Coordinates of C-alpha atoms and ligand atoms in Angstrom, one line a residue:
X1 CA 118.4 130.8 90.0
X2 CA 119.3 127.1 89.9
X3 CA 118.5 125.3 86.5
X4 CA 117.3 122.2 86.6
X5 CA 117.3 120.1 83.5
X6 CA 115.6 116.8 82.9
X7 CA 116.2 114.7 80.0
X8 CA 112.9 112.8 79.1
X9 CA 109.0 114.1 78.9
X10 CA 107.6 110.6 80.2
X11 CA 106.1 110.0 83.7
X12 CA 108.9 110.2 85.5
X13 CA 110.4 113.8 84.2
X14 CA 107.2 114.7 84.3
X15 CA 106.2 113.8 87.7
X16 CA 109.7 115.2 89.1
X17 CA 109.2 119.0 87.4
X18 CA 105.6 119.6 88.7
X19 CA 106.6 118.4 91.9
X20 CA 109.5 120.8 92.3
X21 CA 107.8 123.9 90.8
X22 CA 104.9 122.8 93.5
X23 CA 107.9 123.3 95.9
X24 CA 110.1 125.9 94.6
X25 CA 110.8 128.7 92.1
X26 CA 113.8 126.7 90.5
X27 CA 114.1 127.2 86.5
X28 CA 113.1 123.7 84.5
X29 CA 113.6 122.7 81.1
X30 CA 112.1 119.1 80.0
X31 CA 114.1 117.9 77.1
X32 CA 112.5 115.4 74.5
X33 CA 112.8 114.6 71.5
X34 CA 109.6 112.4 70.8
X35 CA 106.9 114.5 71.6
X36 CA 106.0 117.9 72.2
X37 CA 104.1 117.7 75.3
X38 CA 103.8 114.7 77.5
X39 CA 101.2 112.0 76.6
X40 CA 100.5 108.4 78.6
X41 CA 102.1 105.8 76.9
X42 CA 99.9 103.3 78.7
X43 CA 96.9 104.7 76.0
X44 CA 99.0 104.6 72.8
X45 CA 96.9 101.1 72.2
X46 CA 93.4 103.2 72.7
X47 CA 94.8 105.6 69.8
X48 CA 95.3 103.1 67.4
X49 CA 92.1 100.8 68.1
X50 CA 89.9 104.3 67.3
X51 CA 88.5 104.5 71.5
X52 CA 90.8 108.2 71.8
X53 CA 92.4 110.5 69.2
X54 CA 96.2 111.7 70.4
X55 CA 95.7 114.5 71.9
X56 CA 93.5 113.0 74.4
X57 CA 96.2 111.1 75.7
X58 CA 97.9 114.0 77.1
X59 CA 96.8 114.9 80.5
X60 CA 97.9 118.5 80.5
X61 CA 96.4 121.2 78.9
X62 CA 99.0 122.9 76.1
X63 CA 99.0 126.0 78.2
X64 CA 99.9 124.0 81.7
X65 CA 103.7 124.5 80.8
X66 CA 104.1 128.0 80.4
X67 CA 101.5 128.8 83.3
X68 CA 103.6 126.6 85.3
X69 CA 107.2 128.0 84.3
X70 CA 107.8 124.5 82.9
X71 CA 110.3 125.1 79.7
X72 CA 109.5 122.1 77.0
X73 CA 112.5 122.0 74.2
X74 CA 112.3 119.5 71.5
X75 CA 116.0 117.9 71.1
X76 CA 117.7 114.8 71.0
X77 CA 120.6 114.8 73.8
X78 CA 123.5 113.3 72.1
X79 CA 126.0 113.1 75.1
X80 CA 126.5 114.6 78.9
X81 CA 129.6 116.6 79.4
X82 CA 129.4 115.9 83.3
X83 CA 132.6 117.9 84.5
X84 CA 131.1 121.0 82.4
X85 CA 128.0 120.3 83.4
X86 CA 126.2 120.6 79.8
X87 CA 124.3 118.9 77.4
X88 CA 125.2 118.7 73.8
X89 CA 122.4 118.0 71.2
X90 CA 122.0 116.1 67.7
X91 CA 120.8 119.4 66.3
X92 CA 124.2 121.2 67.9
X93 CA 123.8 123.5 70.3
X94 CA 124.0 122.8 73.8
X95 CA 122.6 123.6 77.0
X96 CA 124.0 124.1 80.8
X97 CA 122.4 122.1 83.6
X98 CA 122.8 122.8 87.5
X99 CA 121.2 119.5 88.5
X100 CA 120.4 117.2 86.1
X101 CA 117.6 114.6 85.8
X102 CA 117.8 111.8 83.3
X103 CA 114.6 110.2 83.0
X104 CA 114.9 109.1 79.1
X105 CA 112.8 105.7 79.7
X106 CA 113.3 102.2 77.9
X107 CA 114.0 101.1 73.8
X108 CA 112.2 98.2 72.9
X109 CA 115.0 95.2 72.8
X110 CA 117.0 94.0 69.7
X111 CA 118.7 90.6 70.2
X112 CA 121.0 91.3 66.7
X113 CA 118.1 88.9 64.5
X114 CA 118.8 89.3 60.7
X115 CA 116.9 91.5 59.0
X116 CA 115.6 93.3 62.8
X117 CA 116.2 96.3 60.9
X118 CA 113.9 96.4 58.0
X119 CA 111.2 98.2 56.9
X120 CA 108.2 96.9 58.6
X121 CA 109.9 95.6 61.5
X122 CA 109.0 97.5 64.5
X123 CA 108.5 97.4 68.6
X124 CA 105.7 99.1 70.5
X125 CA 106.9 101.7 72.5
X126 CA 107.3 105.5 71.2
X127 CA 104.6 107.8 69.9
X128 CA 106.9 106.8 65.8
X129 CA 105.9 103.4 66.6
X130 CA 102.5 104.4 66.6
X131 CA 102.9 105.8 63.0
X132 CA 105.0 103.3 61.6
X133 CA 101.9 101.1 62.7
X134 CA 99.7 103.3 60.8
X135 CA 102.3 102.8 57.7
X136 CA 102.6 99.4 57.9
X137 CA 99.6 98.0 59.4
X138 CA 96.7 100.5 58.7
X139 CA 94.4 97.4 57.8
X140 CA 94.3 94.0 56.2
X141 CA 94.7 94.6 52.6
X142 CA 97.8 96.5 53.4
X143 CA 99.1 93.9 55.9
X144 CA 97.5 90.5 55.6
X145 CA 99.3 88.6 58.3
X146 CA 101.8 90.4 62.0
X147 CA 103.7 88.3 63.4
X148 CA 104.7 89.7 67.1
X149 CA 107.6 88.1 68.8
X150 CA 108.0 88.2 72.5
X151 CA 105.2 87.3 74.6
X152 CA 104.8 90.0 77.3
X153 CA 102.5 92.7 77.9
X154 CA 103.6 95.2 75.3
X155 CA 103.0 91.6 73.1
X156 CA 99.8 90.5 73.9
X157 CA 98.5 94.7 73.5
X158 CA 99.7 94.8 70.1
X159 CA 98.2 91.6 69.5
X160 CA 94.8 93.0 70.3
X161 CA 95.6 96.7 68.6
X162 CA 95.7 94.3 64.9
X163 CA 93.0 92.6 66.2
X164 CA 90.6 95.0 66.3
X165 CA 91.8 96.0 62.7
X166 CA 91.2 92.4 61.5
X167 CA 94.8 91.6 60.7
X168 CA 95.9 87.7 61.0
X169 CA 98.4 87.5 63.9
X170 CA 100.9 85.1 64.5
X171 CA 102.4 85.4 68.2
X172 CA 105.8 83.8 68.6
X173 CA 106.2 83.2 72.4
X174 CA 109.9 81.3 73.6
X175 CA 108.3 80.3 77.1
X176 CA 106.4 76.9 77.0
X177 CA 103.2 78.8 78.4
X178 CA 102.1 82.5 78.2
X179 CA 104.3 85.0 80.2
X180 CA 105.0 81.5 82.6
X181 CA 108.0 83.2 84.2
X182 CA 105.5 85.9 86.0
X183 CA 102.4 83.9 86.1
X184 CA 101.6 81.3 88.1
X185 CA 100.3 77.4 86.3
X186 CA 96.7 77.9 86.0
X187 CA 96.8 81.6 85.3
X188 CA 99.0 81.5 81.7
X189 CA 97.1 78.4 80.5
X190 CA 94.1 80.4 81.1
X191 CA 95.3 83.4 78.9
X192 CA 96.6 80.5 76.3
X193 CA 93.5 79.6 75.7
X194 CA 91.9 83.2 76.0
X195 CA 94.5 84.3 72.9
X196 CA 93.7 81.6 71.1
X197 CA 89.9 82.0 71.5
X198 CA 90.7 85.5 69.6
X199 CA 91.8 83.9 66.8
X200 CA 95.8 84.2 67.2
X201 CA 97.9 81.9 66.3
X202 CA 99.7 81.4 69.4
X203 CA 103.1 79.5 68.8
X204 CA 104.1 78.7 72.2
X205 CA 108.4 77.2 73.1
X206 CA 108.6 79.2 69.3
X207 CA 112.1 81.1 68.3
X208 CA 112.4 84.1 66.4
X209 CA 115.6 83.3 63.8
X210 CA 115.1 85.4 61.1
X211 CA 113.3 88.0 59.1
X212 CA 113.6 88.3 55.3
X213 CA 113.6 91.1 53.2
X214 CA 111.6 91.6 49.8
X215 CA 113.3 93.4 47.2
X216 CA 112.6 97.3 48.7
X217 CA 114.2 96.3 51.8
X218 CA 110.7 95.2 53.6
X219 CA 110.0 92.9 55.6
X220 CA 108.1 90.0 54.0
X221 CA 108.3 86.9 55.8
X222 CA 109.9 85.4 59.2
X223 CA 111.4 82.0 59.8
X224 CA 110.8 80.3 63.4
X225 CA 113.9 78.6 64.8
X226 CA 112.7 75.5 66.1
X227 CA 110.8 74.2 63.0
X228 CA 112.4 76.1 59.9
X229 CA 108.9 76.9 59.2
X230 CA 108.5 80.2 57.3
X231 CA 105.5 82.9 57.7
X232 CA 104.7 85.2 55.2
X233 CA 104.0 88.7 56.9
X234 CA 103.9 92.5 56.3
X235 CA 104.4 93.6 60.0
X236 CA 107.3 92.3 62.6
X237 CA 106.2 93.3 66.0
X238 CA 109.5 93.1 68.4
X239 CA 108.2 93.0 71.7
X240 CA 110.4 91.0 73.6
X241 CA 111.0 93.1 76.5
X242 CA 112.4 96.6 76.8
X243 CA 115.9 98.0 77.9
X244 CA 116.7 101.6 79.0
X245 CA 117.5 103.7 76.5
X246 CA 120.7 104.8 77.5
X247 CA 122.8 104.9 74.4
X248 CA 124.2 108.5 75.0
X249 CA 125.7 107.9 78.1
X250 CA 128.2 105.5 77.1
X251 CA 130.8 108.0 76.7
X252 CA 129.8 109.8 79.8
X253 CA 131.3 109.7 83.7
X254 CA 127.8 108.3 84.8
X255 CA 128.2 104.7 85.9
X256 CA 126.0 102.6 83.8
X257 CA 125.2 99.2 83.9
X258 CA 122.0 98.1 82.3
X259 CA 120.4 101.2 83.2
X260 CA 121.9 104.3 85.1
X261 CA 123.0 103.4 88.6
X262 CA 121.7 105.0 91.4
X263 CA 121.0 104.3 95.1
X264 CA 118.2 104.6 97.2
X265 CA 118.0 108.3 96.9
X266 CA 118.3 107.9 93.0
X267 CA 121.6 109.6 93.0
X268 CA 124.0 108.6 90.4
X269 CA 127.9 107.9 90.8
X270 CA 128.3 112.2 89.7
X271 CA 127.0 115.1 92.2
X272 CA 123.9 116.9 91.1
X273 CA 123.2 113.9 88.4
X274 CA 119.9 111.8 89.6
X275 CA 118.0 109.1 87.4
X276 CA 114.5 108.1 87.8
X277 CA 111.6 105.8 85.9
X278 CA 112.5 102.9 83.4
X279 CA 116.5 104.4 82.9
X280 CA 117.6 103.7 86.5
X281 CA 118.9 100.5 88.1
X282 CA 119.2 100.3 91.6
X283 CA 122.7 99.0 92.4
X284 CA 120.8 96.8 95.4
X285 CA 117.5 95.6 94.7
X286 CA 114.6 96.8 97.2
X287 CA 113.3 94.1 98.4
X288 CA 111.9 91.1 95.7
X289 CA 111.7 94.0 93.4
X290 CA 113.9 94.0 90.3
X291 CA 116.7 96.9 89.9
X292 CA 115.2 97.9 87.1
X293 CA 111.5 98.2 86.9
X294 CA 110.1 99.4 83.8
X295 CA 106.6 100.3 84.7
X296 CA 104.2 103.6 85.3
X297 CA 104.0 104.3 88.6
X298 CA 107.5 103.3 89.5
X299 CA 108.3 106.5 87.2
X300 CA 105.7 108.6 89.7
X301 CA 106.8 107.4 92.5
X302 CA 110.9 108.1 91.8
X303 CA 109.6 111.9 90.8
X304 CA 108.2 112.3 93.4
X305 CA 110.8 111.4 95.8
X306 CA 113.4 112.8 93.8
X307 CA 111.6 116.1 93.6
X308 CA 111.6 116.7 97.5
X309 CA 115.5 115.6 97.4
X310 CA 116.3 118.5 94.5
X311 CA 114.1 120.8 96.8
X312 CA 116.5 120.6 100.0
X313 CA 114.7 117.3 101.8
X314 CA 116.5 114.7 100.7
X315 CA 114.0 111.5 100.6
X316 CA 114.4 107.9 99.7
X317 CA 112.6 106.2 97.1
X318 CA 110.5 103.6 99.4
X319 CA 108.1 102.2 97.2
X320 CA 106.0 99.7 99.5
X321 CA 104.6 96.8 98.3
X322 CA 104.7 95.6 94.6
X323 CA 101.2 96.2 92.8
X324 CA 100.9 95.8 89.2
X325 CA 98.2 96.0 86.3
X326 CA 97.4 95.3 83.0
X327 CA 95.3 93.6 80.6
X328 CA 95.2 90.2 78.0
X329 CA 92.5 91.4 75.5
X330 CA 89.1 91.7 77.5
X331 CA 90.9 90.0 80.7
X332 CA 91.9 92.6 83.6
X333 CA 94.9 91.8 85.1
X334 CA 95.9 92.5 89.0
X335 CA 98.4 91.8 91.2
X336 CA 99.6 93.2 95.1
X337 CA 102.4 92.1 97.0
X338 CA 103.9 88.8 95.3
X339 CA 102.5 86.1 93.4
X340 CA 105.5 83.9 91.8
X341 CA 105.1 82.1 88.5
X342 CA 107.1 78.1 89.3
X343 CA 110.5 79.9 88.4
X344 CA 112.2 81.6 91.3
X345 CA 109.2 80.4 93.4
X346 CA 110.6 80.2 96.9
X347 CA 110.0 76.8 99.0
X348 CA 108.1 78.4 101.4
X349 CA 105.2 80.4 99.1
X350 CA 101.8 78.0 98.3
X351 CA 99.3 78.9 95.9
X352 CA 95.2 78.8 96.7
X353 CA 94.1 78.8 93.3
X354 CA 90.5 79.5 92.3
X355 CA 89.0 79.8 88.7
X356 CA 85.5 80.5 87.3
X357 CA 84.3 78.1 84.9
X358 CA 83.7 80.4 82.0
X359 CA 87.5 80.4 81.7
X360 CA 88.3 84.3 82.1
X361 CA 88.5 84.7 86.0
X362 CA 90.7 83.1 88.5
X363 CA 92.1 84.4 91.5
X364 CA 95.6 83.3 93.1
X365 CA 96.7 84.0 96.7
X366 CA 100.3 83.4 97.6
X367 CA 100.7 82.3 101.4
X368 CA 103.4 81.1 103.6
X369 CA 103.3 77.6 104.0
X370 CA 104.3 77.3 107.2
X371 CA 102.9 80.9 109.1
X372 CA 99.9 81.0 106.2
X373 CA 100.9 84.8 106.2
X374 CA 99.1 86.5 103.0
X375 CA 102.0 87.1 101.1
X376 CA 100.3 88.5 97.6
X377 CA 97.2 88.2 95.2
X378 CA 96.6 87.7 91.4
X379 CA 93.2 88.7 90.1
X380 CA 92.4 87.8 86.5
X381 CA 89.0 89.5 85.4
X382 CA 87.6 90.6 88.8
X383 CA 88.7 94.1 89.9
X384 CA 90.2 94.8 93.6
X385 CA 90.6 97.3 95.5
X386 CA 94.6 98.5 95.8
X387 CA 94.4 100.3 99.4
X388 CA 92.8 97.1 100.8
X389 CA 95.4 94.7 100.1
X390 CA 97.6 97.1 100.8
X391 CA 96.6 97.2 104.3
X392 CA 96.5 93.5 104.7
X393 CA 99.7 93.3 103.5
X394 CA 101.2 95.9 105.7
X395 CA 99.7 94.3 108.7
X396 CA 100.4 90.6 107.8
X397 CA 97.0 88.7 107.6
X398 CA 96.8 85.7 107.5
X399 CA 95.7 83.5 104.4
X400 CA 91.9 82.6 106.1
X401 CA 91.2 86.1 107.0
X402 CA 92.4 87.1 103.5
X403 CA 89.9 84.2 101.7
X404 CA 87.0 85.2 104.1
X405 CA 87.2 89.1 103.6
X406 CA 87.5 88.9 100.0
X407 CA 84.3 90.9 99.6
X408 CA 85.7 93.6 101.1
X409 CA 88.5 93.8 98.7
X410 CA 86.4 93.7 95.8
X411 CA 84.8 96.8 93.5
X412 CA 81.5 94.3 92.2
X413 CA 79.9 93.1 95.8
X414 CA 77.2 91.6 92.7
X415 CA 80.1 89.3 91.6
X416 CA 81.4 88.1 95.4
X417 CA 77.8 87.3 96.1
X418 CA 77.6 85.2 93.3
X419 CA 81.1 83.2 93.5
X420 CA 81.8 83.2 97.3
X421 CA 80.2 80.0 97.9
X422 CA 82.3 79.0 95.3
X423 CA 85.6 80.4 95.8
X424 CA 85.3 79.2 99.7
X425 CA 84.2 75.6 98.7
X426 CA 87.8 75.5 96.9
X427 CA 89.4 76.6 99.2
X428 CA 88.0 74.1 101.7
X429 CA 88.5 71.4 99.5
X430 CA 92.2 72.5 98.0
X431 CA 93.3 73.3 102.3
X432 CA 91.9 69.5 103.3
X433 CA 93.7 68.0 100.2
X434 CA 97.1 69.8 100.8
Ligands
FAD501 C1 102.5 100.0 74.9 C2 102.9 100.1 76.4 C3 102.0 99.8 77.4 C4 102.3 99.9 78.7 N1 101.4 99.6 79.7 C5 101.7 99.7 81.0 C6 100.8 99.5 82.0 O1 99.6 99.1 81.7 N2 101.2 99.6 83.3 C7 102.4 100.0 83.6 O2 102.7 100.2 84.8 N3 103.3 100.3 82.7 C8 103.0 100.2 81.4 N4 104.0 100.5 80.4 C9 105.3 101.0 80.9 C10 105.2 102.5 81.1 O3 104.6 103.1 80.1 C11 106.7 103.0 81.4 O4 107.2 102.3 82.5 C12 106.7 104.5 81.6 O5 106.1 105.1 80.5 C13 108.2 104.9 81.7 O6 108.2 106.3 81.9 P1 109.5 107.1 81.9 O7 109.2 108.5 82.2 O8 110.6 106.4 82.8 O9 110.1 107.0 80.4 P2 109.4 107.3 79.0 O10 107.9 107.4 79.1 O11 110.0 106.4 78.1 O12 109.9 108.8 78.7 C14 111.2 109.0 78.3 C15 111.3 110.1 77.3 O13 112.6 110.5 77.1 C16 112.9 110.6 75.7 N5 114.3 110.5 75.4 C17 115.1 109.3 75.6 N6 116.4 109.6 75.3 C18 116.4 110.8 74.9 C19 117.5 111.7 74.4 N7 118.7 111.2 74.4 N8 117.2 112.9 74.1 C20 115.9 113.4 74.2 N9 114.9 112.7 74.6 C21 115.2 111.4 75.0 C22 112.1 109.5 75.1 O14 111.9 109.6 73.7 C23 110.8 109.6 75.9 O15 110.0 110.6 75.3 C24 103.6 100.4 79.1 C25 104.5 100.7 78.1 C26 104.2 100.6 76.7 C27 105.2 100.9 75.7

C-alpha cells in the first residue's frame, strides 16, 4: 500500500490527509512535533484571554485519527534523505515515505537583534509560545510592562491577549502608520487611534535595536533605535512577520528559496515531494497574490488540491479571488479581491472611502479609474458576506452597482438601513469632487 507521509499537523497536512483517506485507502502518517493532535492556531489568542481552554481548539475528536486510519507520530524531522526516500528524526530513528508532503508552516522572524535570544523574548506562533506566555506574562505583577515589535496581525493580537490581563504594552511599529503597507490612508489612522484608545503605547516610524539582559539571562529592558530611549520590560513580543520554517531542508535536493518551491500543482523540484500551506513559495506568483502566503485557508485550499493530485487526478491549486480576515481589538477586519495600501498602489485603482463617525467602521472600495470596474472591498467593523463579493467580483460589476447593492452584501440589514443614506451621500459628494 502506498505511504504517504506528511510533515506538519497544521491546516494544510491536515486538510491534505482527510482529503485523501476521503478518496483512497492509501497509508498516512502526520508527523509533528508541536502538538499531539491538530488544534487552530487562529484561537491560540482565545486560550490565553480565558474565552476557550486548549482542547477546545482542536476540531477533531481524539478518536477521529485512528477511526480514520490517520497515523499521528510526535517527532521532529531533522533532514530528508530524498534519493532514499526517508526521513530521519532528532530522536533517531527514521521513517520511509512513498510520497511525501511537507506542510511544516512558518517560524516567527528573527532579524539577528542582540539579545533576540533571551529568556522572555518570544514570537506568537506555536502552541510553546503559548506557555512561554503563561511563564513570562501570566499577569502584571509578574510582567509590568510587553513591549511587542512588529506591527502586523500576529502584533496587534498579542497586544490585546496582555491587554485583557492588564499588562502595560508598548507596541514598536517601523511603518509611519499602522500596517500602512496593506491598508489603505484612512483605514490605519483609524486603527492608530483605535490602539491607542486601548491604552497602548503605540510608537509609530519606531526601531527595534536592542534587548538587554538582566543578570539570569532575562530580558529586562529594550532600546528603540531612533531615539536611544530605553523601556524597562519583562516580555519581548517578536512579531514582525513570519518565514517558513524550513531549516531542515537546507541540506536536502528540495529546491528552496524562501520557502519550498513548487509550481502550480505544488510539486517540488523532486518526484513524489509536494509542499503546501505557509512552507511553499510559488516560483510565479498567481495573480497579485504573493508566492508565499502565510494564511489559513491558503493551507485548506493547497490540501485540498494537492489531495486529488496524490489520489491519481492531478489538480491545480486555483485559488480565486483574494479574501482575507482578521481583527484590531474589537474591530473586524475584511477584505475581497484587492484593496492597496499607497505602496504598490497601481495608477489605475481609486479608493471610495467611507467612515462612520464613531471612529471604528469604514468601508473602502477599490475601482478602476477609468472602466469604474469593482476591483476589491475593505470592511472595518461591519461584517460582509464572502460569496457575494465573490460573485461581483467574478462577474466584473461595476463601482455604482457595487455602492448601491451594498445591502445585499451585508450580514446586519439593521446597520445598512441606518448608514446607507450616509454611505451614498459620500459617495455622491467624493464622485462629484473627484
Ligand atoms: C496568532 C496567529 C493568528 C493567526 N490568525 C490568522 C487569521 O486570523 N486568519 C488567517 O488566515 N491566518 C491566520 N494565521 C495564520 C495561520 O494560522 C497559518 O497560515 C496556518 O496555521 C498555517 O498552516 P500550515 O498547516 O501551513 O502550518 P502550521 O499550522 O504552522 O503547521 C505546521 C506544523 O508542522 C510542524 N513542524 C514544522 N517543522 C517540523 C519538523 N521539522 N518536524 C516536525 N514537525 C514540524 C510545526 O511545529 C507545526 O505544528 C494566524 C497565525 C497566528 C500565529
Amino acid at each position: 500500500m502506498e505511504h504517504i507521509v506528511i510533515i506538519g499537523n497544521g491546516i494544510s497536512g491536515v486538510t491534505a490527509a482527510r482529503h485523501i483517506r476521503k478518496l483512497s485507502d492509501k497509508k498516512i502518517t502526520i508527523i509533528s512535533a508541536e502538538s499531539e493532535y491538530f488544534f487552530s492556531r487562529t484561537a491560540l489568542m482565545y486560550v490565553y484571554m480565558g474565552h476557550m481552554k486548549f482542547e477546545h481548539t482542536q476540531p477533531y475528536e481524539d478518536w477521529f485519527w485512528k477511526k480514520n486510519r490517520i497515523d499521528l507520530l510526535n517527532r521532529y524531522v531533522t533532514s530528508v534523505e530524498a534519493n532514499k526516500k526517508s526521513l530521519h528524526f532528532a530522536e533517531g530513528d527514521s521513517i520511509k515515505y512513498d510520497k511525501l508532503i511537507i506542510a511544516t508552516g512558518s517560524k516567527s522572524n528573527k532579524f539577528g537583534w542582540p539579545g533576540q535570544d533571551l529568556n522572555g523574548v518570544q514570537g506568537l506562533y506555536h502552541k510553546q509560545d503559548l506557555e512561554n506566555l503563561e511563564v513570562y506574562a501570566p499577569n502584571n505583577k509578574v510582567c509590568k510592562r510587553a513591549v511587542i515589535v512588529g506591527g502586523g496581525l500576529i502584533g496587534i493580537e498579542l497586544a490585546e491577549m496582555l491587554h485583557t490581563r492588564n499588562i502595560p504594552v508598548t507596541f514598536l511599529v517601523r511603518e509611519s502608520s499602522f500596517w500602512n503597507g496593506v491598508l489603505p490612508e484612512g483605514e490605519s489612522t483609524m486603527i492608530n487611534r483605535h490602539i491607542k484608545n486601548h491604552h497602548i503605547d503605540l510608537r509609530l516610524s519606531s526601531n527595534l535595536k536592542e534587548i538587554i539582559s538582566d543578570e539570569y539571562g532575562k530580558a529586562k529592558a529594550v532600546v528603540i533605535e531612533e531615539t536611544g530611549e530605553t523601556i524597562d520590560c519583562d516580555l519581548v513580543g517578536l512579531t514582525a512577520g513570519v518565514s517558513p520554517n524550513i531549516d531542515f531542508l537546507k541540506d536536502s535536493d528540495i529546491e528552496i528559496g524562501r520557502g519550498v518551491k513548487v509550481n502550480r500543482f505544488l510539486e517540488t523540484n523532486i518526484k513524489d515531494v509536494y509542499a503546501i500551506g505557509d512552507c511553499a513559495e510559488q516560483h510565479e506568483p498567481i495573480g497579485n497574490r504573493r508566492p508565499i502566503e502565510a494564511v489559513w485557508y491558503t493551507g485548506r485550499m493547497m490540501g485540498e488540491a494537492l489531495a486529488q493530485t496524490i489520489c491519481g487526478n492531478r489538480t491545480e491549486y486555483k485559488p480565486g479571488h483574494w479574501f482575507n480576515s482578521a481583527k484590531f481589538f474589537d474591530i473586524e477586519y475584511q477584505t475581497y479581491g484587492w484593496v492597496h495600501g499607497s505602496k504598490g498602489r497601481p495608477d489605475h485603482e481609486k479608493h471610495f472611502h467611507w467612515k462612520h463617525q464613531d471612529d471604528t467602521k469604514c468601508i473602502t472600495i477599490a475601482f478602476d479609474k477609468d472602466t469604474f470596474e469593482f476591483l476589491g472591498i475593505n470592511t472595518f467593523g461591519i461584517r460582509m458576506r464572502h460569496e457575494v463579493f465573490d460573485t461581483w467580483l467574478t462577474e466584473k460589476r461595476d463601482l455604482n452597482y457595487v455602492v448601491s447593492n451594498l445591502s445585499l452584501a451585508n450580514f446586519d440589514p439593521e446597520f445598512y438601513k441606518k448608514h446607507e443614506a450616509s454611505i451614498l451621500a459620500e459617495f455622491q459628494n467624493q464622485l462629484t469632487t473627484a
